[in-house]
Amino acid sequence: MDDNDVPYHKRLKEPPVQNITPSTSRGTYNSTYPLTPPVTTKVGIKYRIGIVSDMDHSSKSKTEDFTWISYLLRGYVVWNPVSNSVNVFWDDTKPVILKSSLGESGRGMELSEMIVFNGKLYAVDDRTGMLFEIDNNGVIPWVVLQDGNGRVAKGFKCEWAAVKQQKLYVGGLGKEWTNHEGDTLNLHPLWVKTITATGEVNHLNWHDNYLSLRSAIGIEFPGYMSHEAGVWSDVHNRWFFLPRRCSKERYNPDLDEKRSCNVLLNADEDFNNIKVTYVGEITPTHGFSSFRFVPGTSDRIIVALKSVEDAGLTATYIMAFDVTGKIILEETKVADFKYEGLEFI
């Protein structure tokens, strides 16, 4: 029998599949974190980190049709437990360009957060609601998150991500969606998504949780608090949030760029007990966009990104501090565009 006599589907030769989504069978979970083992050196413990960009309209590729891009920049955080110091070093090579042909209304790959979950590295797109796996300097679509309660055609505007009890939590701005006059259009950003290791999505109404967070510093509607940085701590058994914007005034798109805040909020699981800590001085245009606890510090030391969007100008800064608000590393400029996702990789 020659090849022509063999059915076509049997003649197809493909490499064996090593990883099929969903990637985890029920009952197993890969808790490896960070993905790269830290290295102890003379100057401290060296951790691999990465940050991803959200370039808004500039994410559209200038060289390829129907393609959107994000930059992945890698580096190291070095923590010295003796001197309690943190230093950050970036790779000398250019950032990796992550590409995707998936967009919504002409936009895509506006990656707002990056997170390790179930032994893999993921990033979320705040335009399409797509959750991408980052693999071999490329992206693989895994789960798409819809806005609001999940019964909405528009993709979820993902802004922060955390792992809690082997589930991935993805949240949005945590404020009412308003028009330019500050009038409420919908409450979709007040929902949070949970994703299991097998890709099952549930939609949680966090309306009361978000309102409790902003009430902790005396903000009530039409004032607002917007979130882009949230983490669950197994050590403290509490939620930690670094709000991007805080205002007791009605939302205004122009004034919003100068309403950054310097507040670290931490709440118990039910958001009944909320503690407020202030971190440094306010720079009105510098708002928190992502943070992670440094591994091995008992969730005591935080490394955070701050993003700037001011009259068309953008920038990114990185800093470190502890949970009492003590500054360990002052704001240090990273780039002249927006990196909004940080993770120990």
mmCIF file with all atom_site columns, N, CA and C in Angstrom, residues 129-192:
data_model
loop_
_atom_site.group_PDB
_atom_site.id
_atom_site.type_symbol
_atom_site.label_atom_id
_atom_site.label_alt_id
_atom_site.label_comp_id
_atom_site.label_asym_id
_atom_site.label_entity_id
_atom_site.label_seq_id
_atom_site.pdbx_PDB_ins_code
_atom_site.Cartn_x
_atom_site.Cartn_y
_atom_site.Cartn_z
_atom_site.occupancy
_atom_site.B_iso_or_equiv
_atom_site.pdbx_formal_charge
_atom_site.auth_seq_id
_atom_site.auth_comp_id
_atom_site.auth_asym_id
_atom_site.auth_atom_id
_atom_site.pdbx_PDB_model_num
ATOM 1   N N  . GLY A 1 129 ? -10.506 41.677 26.460 1.00 0.00 ? 129 GLY A N  1
ATOM 2   C CA . GLY A 1 129 ? -10.818 40.766 27.554 1.00 0.00 ? 129 GLY A CA 1
ATOM 3   C C  . GLY A 1 129 ? -10.129 39.427 27.415 1.00 0.00 ? 129 GLY A C  1
ATOM 4   N N  . MET A 1 130 ? -9.187  39.324 26.482 1.00 0.00 ? 130 MET A N  1
ATOM 5   C CA . MET A 1 130 ? -8.501  38.054 26.246 1.00 0.00 ? 130 MET A CA 1
ATOM 6   C C  . MET A 1 130 ? -7.417  37.821 27.296 1.00 0.00 ? 130 MET A C  1
ATOM 7   N N  . LEU A 1 131 ? -7.372  36.599 27.788 1.00 0.00 ? 131 LEU A N  1
ATOM 8   C CA . LEU A 1 131 ? -6.318  36.162 28.689 1.00 0.00 ? 131 LEU A CA 1
ATOM 9   C C  . LEU A 1 131 ? -5.346  35.330 27.866 1.00 0.00 ? 131 LEU A C  1
ATOM 10  N N  . PHE A 1 132 ? -4.123  35.845 27.702 1.00 0.00 ? 132 PHE A N  1
ATOM 11  C CA . PHE A 1 132 ? -3.108  35.199 26.883 1.00 0.00 ? 132 PHE A CA 1
ATOM 12  C C  . PHE A 1 132 ? -2.104  34.457 27.761 1.00 0.00 ? 132 PHE A C  1
ATOM 13  N N  . GLU A 1 133 ? -1.658  33.299 27.299 1.00 0.00 ? 133 GLU A N  1
ATOM 14  C CA . GLU A 1 133 ? -0.467  32.674 27.863 1.00 0.00 ? 133 GLU A CA 1
ATOM 15  C C  . GLU A 1 133 ? 0.738   33.198 27.098 1.00 0.00 ? 133 GLU A C  1
ATOM 16  N N  . ILE A 1 134 ? 1.764   33.620 27.833 1.00 0.00 ? 134 ILE A N  1
ATOM 17  C CA . ILE A 1 134 ? 3.021   34.039 27.216 1.00 0.00 ? 134 ILE A CA 1
ATOM 18  C C  . ILE A 1 134 ? 3.942   32.833 27.186 1.00 0.00 ? 134 ILE A C  1
ATOM 19  N N  . ASP A 1 135 ? 4.321   32.423 25.984 1.00 0.00 ? 135 ASP A N  1
ATOM 20  C CA . ASP A 1 135 ? 5.103   31.200 25.823 1.00 0.00 ? 135 ASP A CA 1
ATOM 21  C C  . ASP A 1 135 ? 6.109   31.392 24.700 1.00 0.00 ? 135 ASP A C  1
ATOM 22  N N  . ASN A 1 136 ? 7.396   31.165 25.004 1.00 0.00 ? 136 ASN A N  1
ATOM 23  C CA . ASN A 1 136 ? 8.450   31.276 23.986 1.00 0.00 ? 136 ASN A CA 1
ATOM 24  C C  . ASN A 1 136 ? 8.393   32.602 23.233 1.00 0.00 ? 136 ASN A C  1
ATOM 25  N N  . ASN A 1 137 ? 8.248   33.680 23.972 1.00 0.00 ? 137 ASN A N  1
ATOM 26  C CA . ASN A 1 137 ? 8.225   35.030 23.404 1.00 0.00 ? 137 ASN A CA 1
ATOM 27  C C  . ASN A 1 137 ? 7.059   35.264 22.452 1.00 0.00 ? 137 ASN A C  1
ATOM 28  N N  . GLY A 1 138 ? 6.004   34.487 22.599 1.00 0.00 ? 138 GLY A N  1
ATOM 29  C CA . GLY A 1 138 ? 4.778   34.686 21.842 1.00 0.00 ? 138 GLY A CA 1
ATOM 30  C C  . GLY A 1 138 ? 3.587   34.582 22.768 1.00 0.00 ? 138 GLY A C  1
ATOM 31  N N  . VAL A 1 139 ? 2.390   34.806 22.235 1.00 0.00 ? 139 VAL A N  1
ATOM 32  C CA . VAL A 1 139 ? 1.184   34.720 23.054 1.00 0.00 ? 139 VAL A CA 1
ATOM 33  C C  . VAL A 1 139 ? 0.213   33.710 22.459 1.00 0.00 ? 139 VAL A C  1
ATOM 34  N N  . ILE A 1 140 ? -0.459  32.983 23.351 1.00 0.00 ? 140 ILE A N  1
ATOM 35  C CA . ILE A 1 140 ? -1.454  31.990 22.967 1.00 0.00 ? 140 ILE A CA 1
ATOM 36  C C  . ILE A 1 140 ? -2.766  32.358 23.655 1.00 0.00 ? 140 ILE A C  1
ATOM 37  N N  . PRO A 1 141 ? -3.828  32.652 22.908 1.00 0.00 ? 141 PRO A N  1
ATOM 38  C CA . PRO A 1 141 ? -5.111  32.955 23.550 1.00 0.00 ? 141 PRO A CA 1
ATOM 39  C C  . PRO A 1 141 ? -5.599  31.760 24.365 1.00 0.00 ? 141 PRO A C  1
ATOM 40  N N  . TRP A 1 142 ? -6.055  32.027 25.590 1.00 0.00 ? 142 TRP A N  1
ATOM 41  C CA . TRP A 1 142 ? -6.541  30.946 26.445 1.00 0.00 ? 142 TRP A CA 1
ATOM 42  C C  . TRP A 1 142 ? -8.020  31.106 26.773 1.00 0.00 ? 142 TRP A C  1
ATOM 43  N N  . VAL A 1 143 ? -8.374  32.207 27.435 1.00 0.00 ? 143 VAL A N  1
ATOM 44  C CA . VAL A 1 143 ? -9.753  32.435 27.869 1.00 0.00 ? 143 VAL A CA 1
ATOM 45  C C  . VAL A 1 143 ? -10.139 33.869 27.520 1.00 0.00 ? 143 VAL A C  1
ATOM 46  N N  . VAL A 1 144 ? -11.364 34.063 27.034 1.00 0.00 ? 144 VAL A N  1
ATOM 47  C CA . VAL A 1 144 ? -11.864 35.414 26.801 1.00 0.00 ? 144 VAL A CA 1
ATOM 48  C C  . VAL A 1 144 ? -12.871 35.761 27.890 1.00 0.00 ? 144 VAL A C  1
ATOM 49  N N  . LEU A 1 145 ? -12.708 36.950 28.459 1.00 0.00 ? 145 LEU A N  1
ATOM 50  C CA . LEU A 1 145 ? -13.564 37.418 29.547 1.00 0.00 ? 145 LEU A CA 1
ATOM 51  C C  . LEU A 1 145 ? -14.491 38.508 29.020 1.00 0.00 ? 145 LEU A C  1
ATOM 52  N N  . GLN A 1 146 ? -15.781 38.318 29.207 1.00 0.00 ? 146 GLN A N  1
ATOM 53  C CA . GLN A 1 146 ? -16.761 39.303 28.757 1.00 0.00 ? 146 GLN A CA 1
ATOM 54  C C  . GLN A 1 146 ? -17.060 40.306 29.866 1.00 0.00 ? 146 GLN A C  1
ATOM 55  N N  . ASP A 1 147 ? -17.509 41.463 29.487 1.00 0.00 ? 147 ASP A N  1
ATOM 56  C CA . ASP A 1 147 ? -17.744 42.553 30.424 1.00 0.00 ? 147 ASP A CA 1
ATOM 57  C C  . ASP A 1 147 ? -18.903 42.236 31.373 1.00 0.00 ? 147 ASP A C  1
ATOM 58  N N  . GLY A 1 148 ? -18.942 42.965 32.487 1.00 0.00 ? 148 GLY A N  1
ATOM 59  C CA . GLY A 1 148 ? -20.059 42.872 33.421 1.00 0.00 ? 148 GLY A CA 1
ATOM 60  C C  . GLY A 1 148 ? -20.294 41.477 33.944 1.00 0.00 ? 148 GLY A C  1
ATOM 61  N N  . ASN A 1 149 ? -21.545 41.027 33.872 1.00 0.00 ? 149 ASN A N  1
ATOM 62  C CA . ASN A 1 149 ? -21.908 39.709 34.394 1.00 0.00 ? 149 ASN A CA 1
ATOM 63  C C  . ASN A 1 149 ? -21.593 38.572 33.435 1.00 0.00 ? 149 ASN A C  1
ATOM 64  N N  . GLY A 1 150 ? -20.900 38.890 32.344 1.00 0.00 ? 150 GLY A N  1
ATOM 65  C CA . GLY A 1 150 ? -20.521 37.872 31.368 1.00 0.00 ? 150 GLY A CA 1
ATOM 66  C C  . GLY A 1 150 ? -21.488 37.736 30.218 1.00 0.00 ? 150 GLY A C  1
ATOM 67  N N  . ARG A 1 151 ? -22.647 38.365 30.321 1.00 0.00 ? 151 ARG A N  1
ATOM 68  C CA . ARG A 1 151 ? -23.667 38.309 29.271 1.00 0.00 ? 151 ARG A CA 1
ATOM 69  C C  . ARG A 1 151 ? -23.653 39.604 28.463 1.00 0.00 ? 151 ARG A C  1
ATOM 70  N N  . VAL A 1 152 ? -22.458 40.089 28.192 1.00 0.00 ? 152 VAL A N  1
ATOM 71  C CA . VAL A 1 152 ? -22.261 41.342 27.467 1.00 0.00 ? 152 VAL A CA 1
ATOM 72  C C  . VAL A 1 152 ? -21.335 41.067 26.290 1.00 0.00 ? 152 VAL A C  1
ATOM 73  N N  . ALA A 1 153 ? -21.633 41.655 25.136 1.00 0.00 ? 153 ALA A N  1
ATOM 74  C CA . ALA A 1 153 ? -20.843 41.377 23.936 1.00 0.00 ? 153 ALA A CA 1
ATOM 75  C C  . ALA A 1 153 ? -19.426 41.929 24.033 1.00 0.00 ? 153 ALA A C  1
ATOM 76  N N  . LYS A 1 154 ? -19.246 43.022 24.750 1.00 0.00 ? 154 LYS A N  1
ATOM 77  C CA . LYS A 1 154 ? -17.948 43.677 24.838 1.00 0.00 ? 154 LYS A CA 1
ATOM 78  C C  . LYS A 1 154 ? -16.992 42.911 25.749 1.00 0.00 ? 154 LYS A C  1
ATOM 79  N N  . GLY A 1 155 ? -15.707 42.927 25.400 1.00 0.00 ? 155 GLY A N  1
ATOM 80  C CA . GLY A 1 155 ? -14.695 42.315 26.246 1.00 0.00 ? 155 GLY A CA 1
ATOM 81  C C  . GLY A 1 155 ? -14.520 43.076 27.548 1.00 0.00 ? 155 GLY A C  1
ATOM 82  N N  . PHE A 1 156 ? -14.142 42.361 28.598 1.00 0.00 ? 156 PHE A N  1
ATOM 83  C CA . PHE A 1 156 ? -13.938 42.939 29.927 1.00 0.00 ? 156 PHE A CA 1
ATOM 84  C C  . PHE A 1 156 ? -12.681 43.796 29.940 1.00 0.00 ? 156 PHE A C  1
ATOM 85  N N  . LYS A 1 157 ? -12.771 44.967 30.533 1.00 0.00 ? 157 LYS A N  1
ATOM 86  C CA . LYS A 1 157 ? -11.609 45.838 30.662 1.00 0.00 ? 157 LYS A CA 1
ATOM 87  C C  . LYS A 1 157 ? -10.794 45.378 31.861 1.00 0.00 ? 157 LYS A C  1
ATOM 88  N N  . CYS A 1 158 ? -9.936  44.394 31.624 1.00 0.00 ? 158 CYS A N  1
ATOM 89  C CA . CYS A 1 158 ? -9.124  43.782 32.683 1.00 0.00 ? 158 CYS A CA 1
ATOM 90  C C  . CYS A 1 158 ? -8.054  44.772 33.144 1.00 0.00 ? 158 CYS A C  1
ATOM 91  N N  . GLU A 1 159 ? -7.886  44.908 34.444 1.00 0.00 ? 159 GLU A N  1
ATOM 92  C CA . GLU A 1 159 ? -6.892  45.843 34.959 1.00 0.00 ? 159 GLU A CA 1
ATOM 93  C C  . GLU A 1 159 ? -5.953  45.235 35.995 1.00 0.00 ? 159 GLU A C  1
ATOM 94  N N  . TRP A 1 160 ? -6.422  44.284 36.793 1.00 0.00 ? 160 TRP A N  1
ATOM 95  C CA . TRP A 1 160 ? -5.553  43.674 37.804 1.00 0.00 ? 160 TRP A CA 1
ATOM 96  C C  . TRP A 1 160 ? -5.821  42.178 37.877 1.00 0.00 ? 160 TRP A C  1
ATOM 97  N N  . ALA A 1 161 ? -4.864  41.438 38.418 1.00 0.00 ? 161 ALA A N  1
ATOM 98  C CA . ALA A 1 161 ? -5.007  39.982 38.501 1.00 0.00 ? 161 ALA A CA 1
ATOM 99  C C  . ALA A 1 161 ? -4.307  39.476 39.750 1.00 0.00 ? 161 ALA A C  1
ATOM 100 N N  . ALA A 1 162 ? -4.911  38.474 40.385 1.00 0.00 ? 162 ALA A N  1
ATOM 101 C CA . ALA A 1 162 ? -4.374  37.898 41.620 1.00 0.00 ? 162 ALA A CA 1
ATOM 102 C C  . ALA A 1 162 ? -4.719  36.417 41.670 1.00 0.00 ? 162 ALA A C  1
ATOM 103 N N  . VAL A 1 163 ? -3.941  35.667 42.413 1.00 0.00 ? 163 VAL A N  1
ATOM 104 C CA . VAL A 1 163 ? -4.214  34.243 42.616 1.00 0.00 ? 163 VAL A CA 1
ATOM 105 C C  . VAL A 1 163 ? -4.649  34.036 44.058 1.00 0.00 ? 163 VAL A C  1
ATOM 106 N N  . LYS A 1 164 ? -5.782  33.359 44.227 1.00 0.00 ? 164 LYS A N  1
ATOM 107 C CA . LYS A 1 164 ? -6.315  33.067 45.556 1.00 0.00 ? 164 LYS A CA 1
ATOM 108 C C  . LYS A 1 164 ? -6.927  31.668 45.532 1.00 0.00 ? 164 LYS A C  1
ATOM 109 N N  . GLN A 1 165 ? -6.421  30.796 46.406 1.00 0.00 ? 165 GLN A N  1
ATOM 110 C CA . GLN A 1 165 ? -6.955  29.440 46.543 1.00 0.00 ? 165 GLN A CA 1
ATOM 111 C C  . GLN A 1 165 ? -7.051  28.729 45.191 1.00 0.00 ? 165 GLN A C  1
ATOM 112 N N  . GLN A 1 166 ? -5.952  28.786 44.439 1.00 0.00 ? 166 GLN A N  1
ATOM 113 C CA . GLN A 1 166 ? -5.815  28.098 43.150 1.00 0.00 ? 166 GLN A CA 1
ATOM 114 C C  . GLN A 1 166 ? -6.808  28.579 42.103 1.00 0.00 ? 166 GLN A C  1
ATOM 115 N N  . LYS A 1 167 ? -7.292  29.790 42.269 1.00 0.00 ? 167 LYS A N  1
ATOM 116 C CA . LYS A 1 167 ? -8.115  30.432 41.251 1.00 0.00 ? 167 LYS A CA 1
ATOM 117 C C  . LYS A 1 167 ? -7.477  31.758 40.862 1.00 0.00 ? 167 LYS A C  1
ATOM 118 N N  . LEU A 1 168 ? -7.619  32.101 39.599 1.00 0.00 ? 168 LEU A N  1
ATOM 119 C CA . LEU A 1 168 ? -7.132  33.380 39.108 1.00 0.00 ? 168 LEU A CA 1
ATOM 120 C C  . LEU A 1 168 ? -8.275  34.395 39.155 1.00 0.00 ? 168 LEU A C  1
ATOM 121 N N  . TYR A 1 169 ? -8.053  35.483 39.859 1.00 0.00 ? 169 TYR A N  1
ATOM 122 C CA . TYR A 1 169 ? -9.024  36.578 39.929 1.00 0.00 ? 169 TYR A CA 1
ATOM 123 C C  . TYR A 1 169 ? -8.571  37.690 38.985 1.00 0.00 ? 169 TYR A C  1
ATOM 124 N N  . VAL A 1 170 ? -9.481  38.157 38.140 1.00 0.00 ? 170 VAL A N  1
ATOM 125 C CA . VAL A 1 170 ? -9.187  39.273 37.241 1.00 0.00 ? 170 VAL A CA 1
ATOM 126 C C  . VAL A 1 170 ? -10.233 40.356 37.470 1.00 0.00 ? 170 VAL A C  1
ATOM 127 N N  . GLY A 1 171 ? -9.758  41.549 37.796 1.00 0.00 ? 171 GLY A N  1
ATOM 128 C CA . GLY A 1 171 ? -10.663 42.647 38.090 1.00 0.00 ? 171 GLY A CA 1
ATOM 129 C C  . GLY A 1 171 ? -10.499 43.806 37.131 1.00 0.00 ? 171 GLY A C  1
ATOM 130 N N  . GLY A 1 172 ? -11.476 44.700 37.153 1.00 0.00 ? 172 GLY A N  1
ATOM 131 C CA . GLY A 1 172 ? -11.449 45.895 36.325 1.00 0.00 ? 172 GLY A CA 1
ATOM 132 C C  . GLY A 1 172 ? -11.176 47.135 37.159 1.00 0.00 ? 172 GLY A C  1
ATOM 133 N N  . LEU A 1 173 ? -11.655 48.265 36.690 1.00 0.00 ? 173 LEU A N  1
ATOM 134 C CA . LEU A 1 173 ? -11.380 49.538 37.355 1.00 0.00 ? 173 LEU A CA 1
ATOM 135 C C  . LEU A 1 173 ? -12.048 49.661 38.716 1.00 0.00 ? 173 LEU A C  1
ATOM 136 N N  . GLY A 1 174 ? -13.116 48.911 38.943 1.00 0.00 ? 174 GLY A N  1
ATOM 137 C CA . GLY A 1 174 ? -13.775 48.948 40.245 1.00 0.00 ? 174 GLY A CA 1
ATOM 138 C C  . GLY A 1 174 ? -14.542 50.224 40.516 1.00 0.00 ? 174 GLY A C  1
ATOM 139 N N  . LYS A 1 175 ? -14.936 50.913 39.472 1.00 0.00 ? 175 LYS A N  1
ATOM 140 C CA . LYS A 1 175 ? -15.741 52.128 39.599 1.00 0.00 ? 175 LYS A CA 1
ATOM 141 C C  . LYS A 1 175 ? -16.863 52.093 38.568 1.00 0.00 ? 175 LYS A C  1
ATOM 142 N N  . GLU A 1 176 ? -17.853 52.941 38.750 1.00 0.00 ? 176 GLU A N  1
ATOM 143 C CA . GLU A 1 176 ? -18.924 53.050 37.777 1.00 0.00 ? 176 GLU A CA 1
ATOM 144 C C  . GLU A 1 176 ? -18.348 53.482 36.420 1.00 0.00 ? 176 GLU A C  1
ATOM 145 N N  . TRP A 1 177 ? -18.884 52.897 35.335 1.00 0.00 ? 177 TRP A N  1
ATOM 146 C CA . TRP A 1 177 ? -18.475 53.346 33.999 1.00 0.00 ? 177 TRP A CA 1
ATOM 147 C C  . TRP A 1 177 ? -19.292 54.590 33.680 1.00 0.00 ? 177 TRP A C  1
ATOM 148 N N  . THR A 1 178 ? -18.611 55.703 33.466 1.00 0.00 ? 178 THR A N  1
ATOM 149 C CA . THR A 1 178 ? -19.297 56.981 33.307 1.00 0.00 ? 178 THR A CA 1
ATOM 150 C C  . THR A 1 178 ? -18.975 57.625 31.966 1.00 0.00 ? 178 THR A C  1
ATOM 151 N N  . ASN A 1 179 ? -19.788 58.609 31.598 1.00 0.00 ? 179 ASN A N  1
ATOM 152 C CA . ASN A 1 179 ? -19.460 59.424 30.434 1.00 0.00 ? 179 ASN A CA 1
ATOM 153 C C  . ASN A 1 179 ? -18.513 60.541 30.868 1.00 0.00 ? 179 ASN A C  1
ATOM 154 N N  . HIS A 1 180 ? -18.182 61.436 29.938 1.00 0.00 ? 180 HIS A N  1
ATOM 155 C CA . HIS A 1 180 ? -17.213 62.488 30.245 1.00 0.00 ? 180 HIS A CA 1
ATOM 156 C C  . HIS A 1 180 ? -17.737 63.496 31.258 1.00 0.00 ? 180 HIS A C  1
ATOM 157 N N  . GLU A 1 181 ? -19.039 63.472 31.487 1.00 0.00 ? 181 GLU A N  1
ATOM 158 C CA . GLU A 1 181 ? -19.614 64.367 32.493 1.00 0.00 ? 181 GLU A CA 1
ATOM 159 C C  . GLU A 1 181 ? -19.703 63.700 33.864 1.00 0.00 ? 181 GLU A C  1
ATOM 160 N N  . GLY A 1 182 ? -19.290 62.442 33.942 1.00 0.00 ? 182 GLY A N  1
ATOM 161 C CA . GLY A 1 182 ? -19.316 61.734 35.218 1.00 0.00 ? 182 GLY A CA 1
ATOM 162 C C  . GLY A 1 182 ? -20.627 61.066 35.540 1.00 0.00 ? 182 GLY A C  1
ATOM 163 N N  . ASP A 1 183 ? -21.542 60.989 34.559 1.00 0.00 ? 183 ASP A N  1
ATOM 164 C CA . ASP A 1 183 ? -22.822 60.314 34.772 1.00 0.00 ? 183 ASP A CA 1
ATOM 165 C C  . ASP A 1 183 ? -22.669 58.812 34.535 1.00 0.00 ? 183 ASP A C  1
ATOM 166 N N  . THR A 1 184 ? -23.281 58.006 35.376 1.00 0.00 ? 184 THR A N  1
ATOM 167 C CA . THR A 1 184 ? -23.135 56.554 35.289 1.00 0.00 ? 184 THR A CA 1
ATOM 168 C C  . THR A 1 184 ? -23.835 55.993 34.054 1.00 0.00 ? 184 THR A C  1
ATOM 169 N N  . LEU A 1 185 ? -23.096 55.173 33.298 1.00 0.00 ? 185 LEU A N  1
ATOM 170 C CA . LEU A 1 185 ? -23.655 54.471 32.142 1.00 0.00 ? 185 LEU A CA 1
ATOM 171 C C  . LEU A 1 185 ? -23.938 53.011 32.465 1.00 0.00 ? 185 LEU A C  1
ATOM 172 N N  . ASN A 1 186 ? -23.035 52.382 33.217 1.00 0.00 ? 186 ASN A N  1
ATOM 173 C CA . ASN A 1 186 ? -23.255 51.005 33.654 1.00 0.00 ? 186 ASN A CA 1
ATOM 174 C C  . ASN A 1 186 ? -22.326 50.695 34.821 1.00 0.00 ? 186 ASN A C  1
ATOM 175 N N  . LEU A 1 187 ? -22.511 49.498 35.406 1.00 0.00 ? 187 LEU A N  1
ATOM 176 C CA . LEU A 1 187 ? -21.704 49.063 36.556 1.00 0.00 ? 187 LEU A CA 1
ATOM 177 C C  . LEU A 1 187 ? -20.800 47.886 36.194 1.00 0.00 ? 187 LEU A C  1
ATOM 178 N N  . HIS A 1 188 ? -20.525 47.707 34.921 1.00 0.00 ? 188 HIS A N  1
ATOM 179 C CA . HIS A 1 188 ? -19.748 46.548 34.473 1.00 0.00 ? 188 HIS A CA 1
ATOM 180 C C  . HIS A 1 188 ? -18.362 46.447 35.121 1.00 0.00 ? 188 HIS A C  1
ATOM 181 N N  . PRO A 1 189 ? -17.640 47.569 35.342 1.00 0.00 ? 189 PRO A N  1
ATOM 182 C CA . PRO A 1 189 ? -16.301 47.449 35.946 1.00 0.00 ? 189 PRO A CA 1
ATOM 183 C C  . PRO A 1 189 ? -16.312 46.997 37.401 1.00 0.00 ? 189 PRO A C  1
ATOM 184 N N  . LEU A 1 190 ? -17.498 46.884 38.004 1.00 0.00 ? 190 LEU A N  1
ATOM 185 C CA . LEU A 1 190 ? -17.586 46.458 39.403 1.00 0.00 ? 190 LEU A CA 1
ATOM 186 C C  . LEU A 1 190 ? -17.683 44.939 39.536 1.00 0.00 ? 190 LEU A C  1
ATOM 187 N N  . TRP A 1 191 ? -17.547 44.232 38.418 1.00 0.00 ? 191 TRP A N  1
ATOM 188 C CA . TRP A 1 191 ? -17.531 42.767 38.442 1.00 0.00 ? 191 TRP A CA 1
ATOM 189 C C  . TRP A 1 191 ? -16.096 42.266 38.438 1.00 0.00 ? 191 TRP A C  1
ATOM 190 N N  . VAL A 1 192 ? -15.895 41.082 39.001 1.00 0.00 ? 192 VAL A N  1
ATOM 191 C CA . VAL A 1 192 ? -14.597 40.401 39.028 1.00 0.00 ? 192 VAL A CA 1
ATOM 192 C C  . VAL A 1 192 ? -14.785 39.004 38.455 1.00 0.00 ? 192 VAL A C  1
#
